[in-house]
Tab-separated table of C-alpha atoms and ligand atoms in Angstrom:
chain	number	residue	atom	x	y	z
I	6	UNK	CA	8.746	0.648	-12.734
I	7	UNK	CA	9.062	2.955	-10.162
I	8	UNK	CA	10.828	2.023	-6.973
I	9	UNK	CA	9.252	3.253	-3.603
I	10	UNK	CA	9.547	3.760	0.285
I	11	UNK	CA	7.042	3.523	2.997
I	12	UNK	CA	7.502	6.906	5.387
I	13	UNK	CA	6.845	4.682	8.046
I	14	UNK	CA	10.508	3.447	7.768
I	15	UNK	CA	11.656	6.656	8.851
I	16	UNK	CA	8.927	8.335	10.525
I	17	UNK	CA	5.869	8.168	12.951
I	18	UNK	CA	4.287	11.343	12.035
I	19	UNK	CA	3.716	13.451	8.815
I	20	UNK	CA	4.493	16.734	10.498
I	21	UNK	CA	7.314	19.281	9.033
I	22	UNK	CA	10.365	17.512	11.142
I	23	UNK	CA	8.848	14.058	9.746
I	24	UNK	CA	7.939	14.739	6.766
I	25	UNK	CA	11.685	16.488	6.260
I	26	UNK	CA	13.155	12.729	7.640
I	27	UNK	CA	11.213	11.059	5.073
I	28	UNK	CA	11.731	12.516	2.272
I	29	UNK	CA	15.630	13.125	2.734
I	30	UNK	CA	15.992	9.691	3.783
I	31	UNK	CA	14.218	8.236	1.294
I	32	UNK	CA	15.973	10.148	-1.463
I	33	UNK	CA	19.147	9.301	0.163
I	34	UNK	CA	18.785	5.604	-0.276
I	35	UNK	CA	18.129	5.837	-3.990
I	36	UNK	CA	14.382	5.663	-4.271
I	37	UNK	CA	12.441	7.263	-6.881
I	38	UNK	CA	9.038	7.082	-4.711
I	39	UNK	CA	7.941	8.031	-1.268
I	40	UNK	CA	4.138	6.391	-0.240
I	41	UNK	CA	2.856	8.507	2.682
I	42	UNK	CA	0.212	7.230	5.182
I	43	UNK	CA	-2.518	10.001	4.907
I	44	UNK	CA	-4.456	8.905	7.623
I	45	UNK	CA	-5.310	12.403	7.869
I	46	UNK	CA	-4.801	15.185	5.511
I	47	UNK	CA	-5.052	17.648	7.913
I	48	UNK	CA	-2.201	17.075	9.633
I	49	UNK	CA	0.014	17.305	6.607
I	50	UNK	CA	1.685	20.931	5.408
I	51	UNK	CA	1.074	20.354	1.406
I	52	UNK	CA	3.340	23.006	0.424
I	53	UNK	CA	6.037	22.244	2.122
I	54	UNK	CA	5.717	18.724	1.285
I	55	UNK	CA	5.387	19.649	-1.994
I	56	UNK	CA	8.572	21.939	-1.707
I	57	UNK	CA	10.969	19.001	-0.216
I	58	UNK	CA	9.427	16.563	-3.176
I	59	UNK	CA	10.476	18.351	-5.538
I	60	UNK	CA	13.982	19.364	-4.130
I	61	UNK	CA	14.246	15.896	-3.709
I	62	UNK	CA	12.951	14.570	-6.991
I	63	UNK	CA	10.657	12.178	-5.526
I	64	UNK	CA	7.321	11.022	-7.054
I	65	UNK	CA	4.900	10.442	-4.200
I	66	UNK	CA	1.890	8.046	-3.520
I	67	UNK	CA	-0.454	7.535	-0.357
I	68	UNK	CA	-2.121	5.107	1.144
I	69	UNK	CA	-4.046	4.611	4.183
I	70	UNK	CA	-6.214	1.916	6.774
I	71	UNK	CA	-9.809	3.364	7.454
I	72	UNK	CA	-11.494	3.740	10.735
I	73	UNK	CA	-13.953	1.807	12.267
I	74	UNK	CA	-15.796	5.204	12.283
I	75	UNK	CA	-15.098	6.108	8.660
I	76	UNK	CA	-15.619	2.025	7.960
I	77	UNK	CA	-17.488	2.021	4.084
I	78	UNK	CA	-17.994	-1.442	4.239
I	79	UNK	CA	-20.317	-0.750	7.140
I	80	UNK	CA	-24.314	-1.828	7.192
I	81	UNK	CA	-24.902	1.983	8.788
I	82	UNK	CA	-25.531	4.289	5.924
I	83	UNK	CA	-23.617	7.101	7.676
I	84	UNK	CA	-20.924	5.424	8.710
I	85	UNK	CA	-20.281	4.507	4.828
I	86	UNK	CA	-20.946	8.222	3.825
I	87	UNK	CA	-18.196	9.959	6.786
I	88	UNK	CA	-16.072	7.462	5.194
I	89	UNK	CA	-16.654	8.456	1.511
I	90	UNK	CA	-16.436	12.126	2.972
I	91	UNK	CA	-13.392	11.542	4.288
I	92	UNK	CA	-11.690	9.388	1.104
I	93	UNK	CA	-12.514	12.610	-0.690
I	94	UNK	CA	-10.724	14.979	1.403
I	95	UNK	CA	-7.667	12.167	1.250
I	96	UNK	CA	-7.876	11.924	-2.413
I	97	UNK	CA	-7.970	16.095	-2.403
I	98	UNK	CA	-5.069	15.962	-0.774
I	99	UNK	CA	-3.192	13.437	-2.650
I	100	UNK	CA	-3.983	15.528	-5.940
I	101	UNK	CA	-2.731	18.795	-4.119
I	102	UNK	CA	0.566	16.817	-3.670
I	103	UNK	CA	0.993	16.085	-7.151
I	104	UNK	CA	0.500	12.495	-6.102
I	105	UNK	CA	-0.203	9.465	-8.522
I	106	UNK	CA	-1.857	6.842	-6.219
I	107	UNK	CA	-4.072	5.979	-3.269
I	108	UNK	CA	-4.573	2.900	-2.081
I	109	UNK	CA	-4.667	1.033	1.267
I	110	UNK	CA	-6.907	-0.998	3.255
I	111	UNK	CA	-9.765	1.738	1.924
I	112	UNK	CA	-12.687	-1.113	1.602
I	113	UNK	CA	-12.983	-1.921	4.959
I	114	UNK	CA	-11.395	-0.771	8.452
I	115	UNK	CA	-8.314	-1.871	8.723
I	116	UNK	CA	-8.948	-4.174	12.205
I	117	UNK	CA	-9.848	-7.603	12.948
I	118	UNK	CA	-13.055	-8.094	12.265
I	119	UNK	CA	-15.037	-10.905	14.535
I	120	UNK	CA	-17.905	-11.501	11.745
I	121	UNK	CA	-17.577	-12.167	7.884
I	122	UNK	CA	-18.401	-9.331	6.167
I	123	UNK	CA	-21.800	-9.016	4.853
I	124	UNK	CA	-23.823	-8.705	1.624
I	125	UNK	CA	-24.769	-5.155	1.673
I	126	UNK	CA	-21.330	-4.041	3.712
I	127	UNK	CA	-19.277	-4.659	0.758
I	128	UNK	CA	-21.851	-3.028	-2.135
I	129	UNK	CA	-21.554	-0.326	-0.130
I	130	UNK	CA	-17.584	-0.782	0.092
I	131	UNK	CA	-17.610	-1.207	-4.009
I	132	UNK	CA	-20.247	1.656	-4.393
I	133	UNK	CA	-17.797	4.442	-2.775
I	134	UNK	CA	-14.385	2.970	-4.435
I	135	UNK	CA	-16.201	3.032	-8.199
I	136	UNK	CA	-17.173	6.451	-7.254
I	137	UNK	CA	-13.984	7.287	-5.510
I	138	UNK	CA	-11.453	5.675	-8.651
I	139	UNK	CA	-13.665	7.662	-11.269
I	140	UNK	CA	-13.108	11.080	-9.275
I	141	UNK	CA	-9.293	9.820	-9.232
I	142	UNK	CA	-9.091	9.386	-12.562
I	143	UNK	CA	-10.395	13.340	-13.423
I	144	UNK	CA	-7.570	14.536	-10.971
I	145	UNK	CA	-4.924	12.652	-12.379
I	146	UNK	CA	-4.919	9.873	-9.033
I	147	UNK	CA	-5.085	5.744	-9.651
I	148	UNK	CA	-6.952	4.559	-6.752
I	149	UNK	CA	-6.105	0.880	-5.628
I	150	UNK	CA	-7.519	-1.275	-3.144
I	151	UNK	CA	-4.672	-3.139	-0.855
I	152	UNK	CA	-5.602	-7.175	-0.313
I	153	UNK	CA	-4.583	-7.774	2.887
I	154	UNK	CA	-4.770	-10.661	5.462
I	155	UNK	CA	-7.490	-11.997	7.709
I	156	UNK	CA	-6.574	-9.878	10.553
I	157	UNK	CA	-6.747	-6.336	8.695
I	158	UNK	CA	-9.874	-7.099	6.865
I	159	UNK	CA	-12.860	-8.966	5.979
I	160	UNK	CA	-13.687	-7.547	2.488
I	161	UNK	CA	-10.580	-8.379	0.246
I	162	UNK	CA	-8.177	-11.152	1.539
I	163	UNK	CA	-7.239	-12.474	-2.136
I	164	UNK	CA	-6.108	-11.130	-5.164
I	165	UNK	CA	-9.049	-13.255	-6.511
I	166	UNK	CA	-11.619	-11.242	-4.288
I	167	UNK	CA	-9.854	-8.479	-5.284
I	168	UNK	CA	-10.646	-8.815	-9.202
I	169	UNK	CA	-14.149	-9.682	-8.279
I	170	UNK	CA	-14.492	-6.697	-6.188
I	171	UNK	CA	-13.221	-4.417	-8.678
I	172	UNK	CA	-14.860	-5.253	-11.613
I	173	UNK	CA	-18.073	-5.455	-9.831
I	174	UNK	CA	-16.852	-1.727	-8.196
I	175	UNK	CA	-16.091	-0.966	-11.650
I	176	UNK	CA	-20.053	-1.427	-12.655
I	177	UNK	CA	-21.354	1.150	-10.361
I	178	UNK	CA	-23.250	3.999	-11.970
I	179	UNK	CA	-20.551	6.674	-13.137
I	180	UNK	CA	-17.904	4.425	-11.472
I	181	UNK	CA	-14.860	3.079	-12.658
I	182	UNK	CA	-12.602	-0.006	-11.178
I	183	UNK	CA	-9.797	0.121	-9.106
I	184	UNK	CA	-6.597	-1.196	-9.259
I	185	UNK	CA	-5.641	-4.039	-7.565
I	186	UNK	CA	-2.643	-3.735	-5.262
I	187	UNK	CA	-0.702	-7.324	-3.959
I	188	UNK	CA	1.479	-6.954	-1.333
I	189	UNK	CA	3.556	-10.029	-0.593
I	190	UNK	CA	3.815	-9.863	3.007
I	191	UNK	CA	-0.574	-10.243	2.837
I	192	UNK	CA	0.138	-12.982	-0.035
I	193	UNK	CA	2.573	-15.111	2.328
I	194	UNK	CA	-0.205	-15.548	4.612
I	195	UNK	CA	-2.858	-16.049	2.181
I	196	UNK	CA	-2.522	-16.642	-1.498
I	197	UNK	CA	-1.623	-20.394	-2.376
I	198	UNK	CA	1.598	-19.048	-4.337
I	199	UNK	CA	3.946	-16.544	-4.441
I	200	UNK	CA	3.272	-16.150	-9.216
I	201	UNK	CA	-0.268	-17.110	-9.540
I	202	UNK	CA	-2.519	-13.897	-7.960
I	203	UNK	CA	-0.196	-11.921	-9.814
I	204	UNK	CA	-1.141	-13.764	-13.159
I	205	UNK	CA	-4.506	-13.740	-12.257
I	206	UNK	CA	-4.787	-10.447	-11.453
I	207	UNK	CA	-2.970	-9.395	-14.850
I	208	UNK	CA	-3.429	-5.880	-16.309
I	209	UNK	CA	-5.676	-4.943	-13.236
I	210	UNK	CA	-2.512	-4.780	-10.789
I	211	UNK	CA	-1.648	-1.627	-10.322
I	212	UNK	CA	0.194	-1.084	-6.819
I	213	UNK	CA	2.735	-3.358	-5.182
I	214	UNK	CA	3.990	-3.622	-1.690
I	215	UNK	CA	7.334	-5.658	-0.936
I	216	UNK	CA	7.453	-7.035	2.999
I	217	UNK	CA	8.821	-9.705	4.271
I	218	UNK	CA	7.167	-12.378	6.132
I	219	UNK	CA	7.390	-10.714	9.185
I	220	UNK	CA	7.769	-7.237	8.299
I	221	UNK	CA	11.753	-6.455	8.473
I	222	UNK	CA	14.929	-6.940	6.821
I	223	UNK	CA	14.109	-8.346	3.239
I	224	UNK	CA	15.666	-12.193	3.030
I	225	UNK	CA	15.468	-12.538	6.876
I	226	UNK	CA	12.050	-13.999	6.558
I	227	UNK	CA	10.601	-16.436	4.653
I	228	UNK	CA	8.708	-14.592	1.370
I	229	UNK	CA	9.846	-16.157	-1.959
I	230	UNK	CA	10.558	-12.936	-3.884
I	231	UNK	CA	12.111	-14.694	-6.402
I	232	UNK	CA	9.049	-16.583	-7.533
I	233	UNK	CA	6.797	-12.932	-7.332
I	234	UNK	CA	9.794	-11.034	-8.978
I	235	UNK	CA	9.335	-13.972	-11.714
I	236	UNK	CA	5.595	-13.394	-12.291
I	237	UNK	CA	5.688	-9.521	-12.281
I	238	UNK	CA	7.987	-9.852	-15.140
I	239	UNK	CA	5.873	-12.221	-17.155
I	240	UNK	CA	2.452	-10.546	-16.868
I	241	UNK	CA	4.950	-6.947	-18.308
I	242	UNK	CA	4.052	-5.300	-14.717
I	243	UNK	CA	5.280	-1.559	-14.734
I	244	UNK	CA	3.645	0.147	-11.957
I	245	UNK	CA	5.024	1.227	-8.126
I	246	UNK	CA	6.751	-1.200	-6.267
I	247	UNK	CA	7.729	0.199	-2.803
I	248	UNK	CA	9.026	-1.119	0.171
I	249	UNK	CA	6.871	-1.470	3.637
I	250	UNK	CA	8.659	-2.484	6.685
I	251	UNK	CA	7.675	-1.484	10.609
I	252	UNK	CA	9.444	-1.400	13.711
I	253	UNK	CA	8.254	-0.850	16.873
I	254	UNK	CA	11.709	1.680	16.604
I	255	UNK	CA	9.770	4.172	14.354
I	256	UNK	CA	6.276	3.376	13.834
I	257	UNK	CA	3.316	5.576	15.115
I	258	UNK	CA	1.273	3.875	18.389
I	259	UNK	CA	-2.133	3.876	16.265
I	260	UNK	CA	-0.874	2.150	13.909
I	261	UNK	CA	1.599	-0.037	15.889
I	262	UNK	CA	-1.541	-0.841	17.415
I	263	UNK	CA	-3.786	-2.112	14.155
I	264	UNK	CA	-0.849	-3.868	12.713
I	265	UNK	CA	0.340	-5.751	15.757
I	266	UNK	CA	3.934	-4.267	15.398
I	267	UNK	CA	5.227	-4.988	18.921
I	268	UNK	CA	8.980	-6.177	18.241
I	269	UNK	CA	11.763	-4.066	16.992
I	270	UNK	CA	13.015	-6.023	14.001
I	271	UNK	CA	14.934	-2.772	13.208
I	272	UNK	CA	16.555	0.348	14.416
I	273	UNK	CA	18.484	1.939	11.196
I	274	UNK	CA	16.044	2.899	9.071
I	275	UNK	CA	18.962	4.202	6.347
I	276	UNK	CA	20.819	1.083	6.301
I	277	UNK	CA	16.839	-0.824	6.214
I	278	UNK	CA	15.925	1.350	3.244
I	279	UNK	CA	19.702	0.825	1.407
I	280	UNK	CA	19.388	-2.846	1.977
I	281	UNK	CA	15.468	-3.314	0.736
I	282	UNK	CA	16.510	-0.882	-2.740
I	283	UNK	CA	19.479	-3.193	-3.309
I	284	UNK	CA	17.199	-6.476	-2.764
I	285	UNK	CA	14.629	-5.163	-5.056
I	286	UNK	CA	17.157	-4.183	-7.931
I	287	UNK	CA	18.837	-7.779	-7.307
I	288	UNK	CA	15.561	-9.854	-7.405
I	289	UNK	CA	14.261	-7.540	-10.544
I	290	UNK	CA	17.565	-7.883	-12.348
I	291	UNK	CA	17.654	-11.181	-11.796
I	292	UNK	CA	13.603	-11.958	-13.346
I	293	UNK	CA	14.457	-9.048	-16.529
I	294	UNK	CA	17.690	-11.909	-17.649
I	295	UNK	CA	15.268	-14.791	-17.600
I	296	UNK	CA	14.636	-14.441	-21.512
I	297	UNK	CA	17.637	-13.147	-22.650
I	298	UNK	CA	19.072	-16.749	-22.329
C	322	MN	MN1	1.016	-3.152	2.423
């Protein structure tokens, strides 16, 4: 199990000076795993990403929150394919990093949607994530989909719609299904439990984000980690686990502005990142006893 950091705890932007804080800080408070936000590869200098990785002895994942131009749950056939064009060019650039995941809100926009979404919306959404997680797969990249709440989505809000969506992304011609990533600041708002999505989702979780309730200091909210610690042990989960928190101190205005991150719950992100790495261990510790007595 590795143990990961959001970049968004230390920076707002992936250029050189951010991607520098990032990494250093991240390293520096223990983790084994940095997750950037590729929103767009272009902005990111891969070698010299690559170069601080490795002096740092990080492994790296990415993740990102699609447009509502690059939406691929969208009725307009070319919206869906800008948005498969430009999953590709992420995914290219994940590979090129020597990354191991992508994952995100990547079936739908990440927004508030005013609508359910529809019928054809999400075959197209599973059509380009089959396709997507089986061109992962040759370049050595586990593609996940991200359940997320009401507000950030209309496609997968459960980890139950999440299975479905997979498998049925999984049945795609040529395609393949992708992982299922739970994030427990999503699954405080909507799952009925903090154990059972987990043990429903089984072998098909691949990704995990830890947040608290309201996205800050882990154990200042109200997320019962103990109860999810509990159930990732049972069902043997060994994947990423990595740490998401925002702060209006650090975060970058787009996204500030999809996630609704308006109050500064934080302004250290070292001591943040220390803290959440020590809460982790603690709560995983804790679950990894459980049958030794
Ligand atoms: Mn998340």
């Amino acid at each position: 199990m590795k143990l990961g950091c959001h970049a968004s705890v230390f920076t707002g932007a992936l250029d050189r000076a951010g991607m520098e804080r990032a990494v250093t800080g991240t390293a520096e408070a223990g983790y084994d795993l940095i997750e950037l936000p590729v929103m767009d590869p272009d902005a990111i200098d891969v070698s010299h990403a690559r170069t601080l990785l490795e002096q740092h002895g990080l492994a790296v994942t990415a993740s990102l929150g699609l447009t509502e131009a690059l939406d691929i749950s969208s009725p307009d056939a070319a919206v869906v394919a800008a948005g498969e064009r430009h999953l590709n060019a992420v995914l290219d650039c994940v590979a090129d990093l020597g990354g191991t995941h992508l994952t995100g809100v990547i079936h739908s926009a990440m927004r508030k949607y005013l609508a359910p979404a529809t019928e054809a919306g999400v075959e197209h959404s599973q059509q380009v994530l089959g396709r997507l997680a089986s061109r992962g797969r040759q370049l050595g990249v586990v593609v996940g989909i991200e359940v997320v709440n009401r507000y950030e989505s209309n496609v997968v809000n459960t980890a139950r719609q999440a299975v479905e969506f997979a498998a049925a992304a999984g049945r795609v011609d040529g395609g393949l299904a992708p992982v299922v990533h739970l994030d427990t600041y999503h699954m405080n708002i909507e799952e009925p439990d903090m154990a059972s999505p987990v043990e429903l989702t089984g072998d098909q979780l691949g990704y995990v984000h830890i947040g608290e309730s309201h996205r800050g200091y882990l154990g200042s909210g109200n997320v019962d980690f103990d109860t999810f610690f509990k159930a990732l042990h049972r069902i043997g989960y060994d994947g990423p686990v990595v740490f998401e928190s925002f702060s209006s101190a650090i975060v970058h205005p787009d996204l500030s502005r999809m996630l609704g991150v308006w109050r500064n719950l934080w302004d250290d992100p070292d001591d943040l990142a220390r803290h959440a790495l020590r809460a982790i261990r603690h709560h995983r510790e804790a679950a990894a006893s459980i049958e030794r007595h």
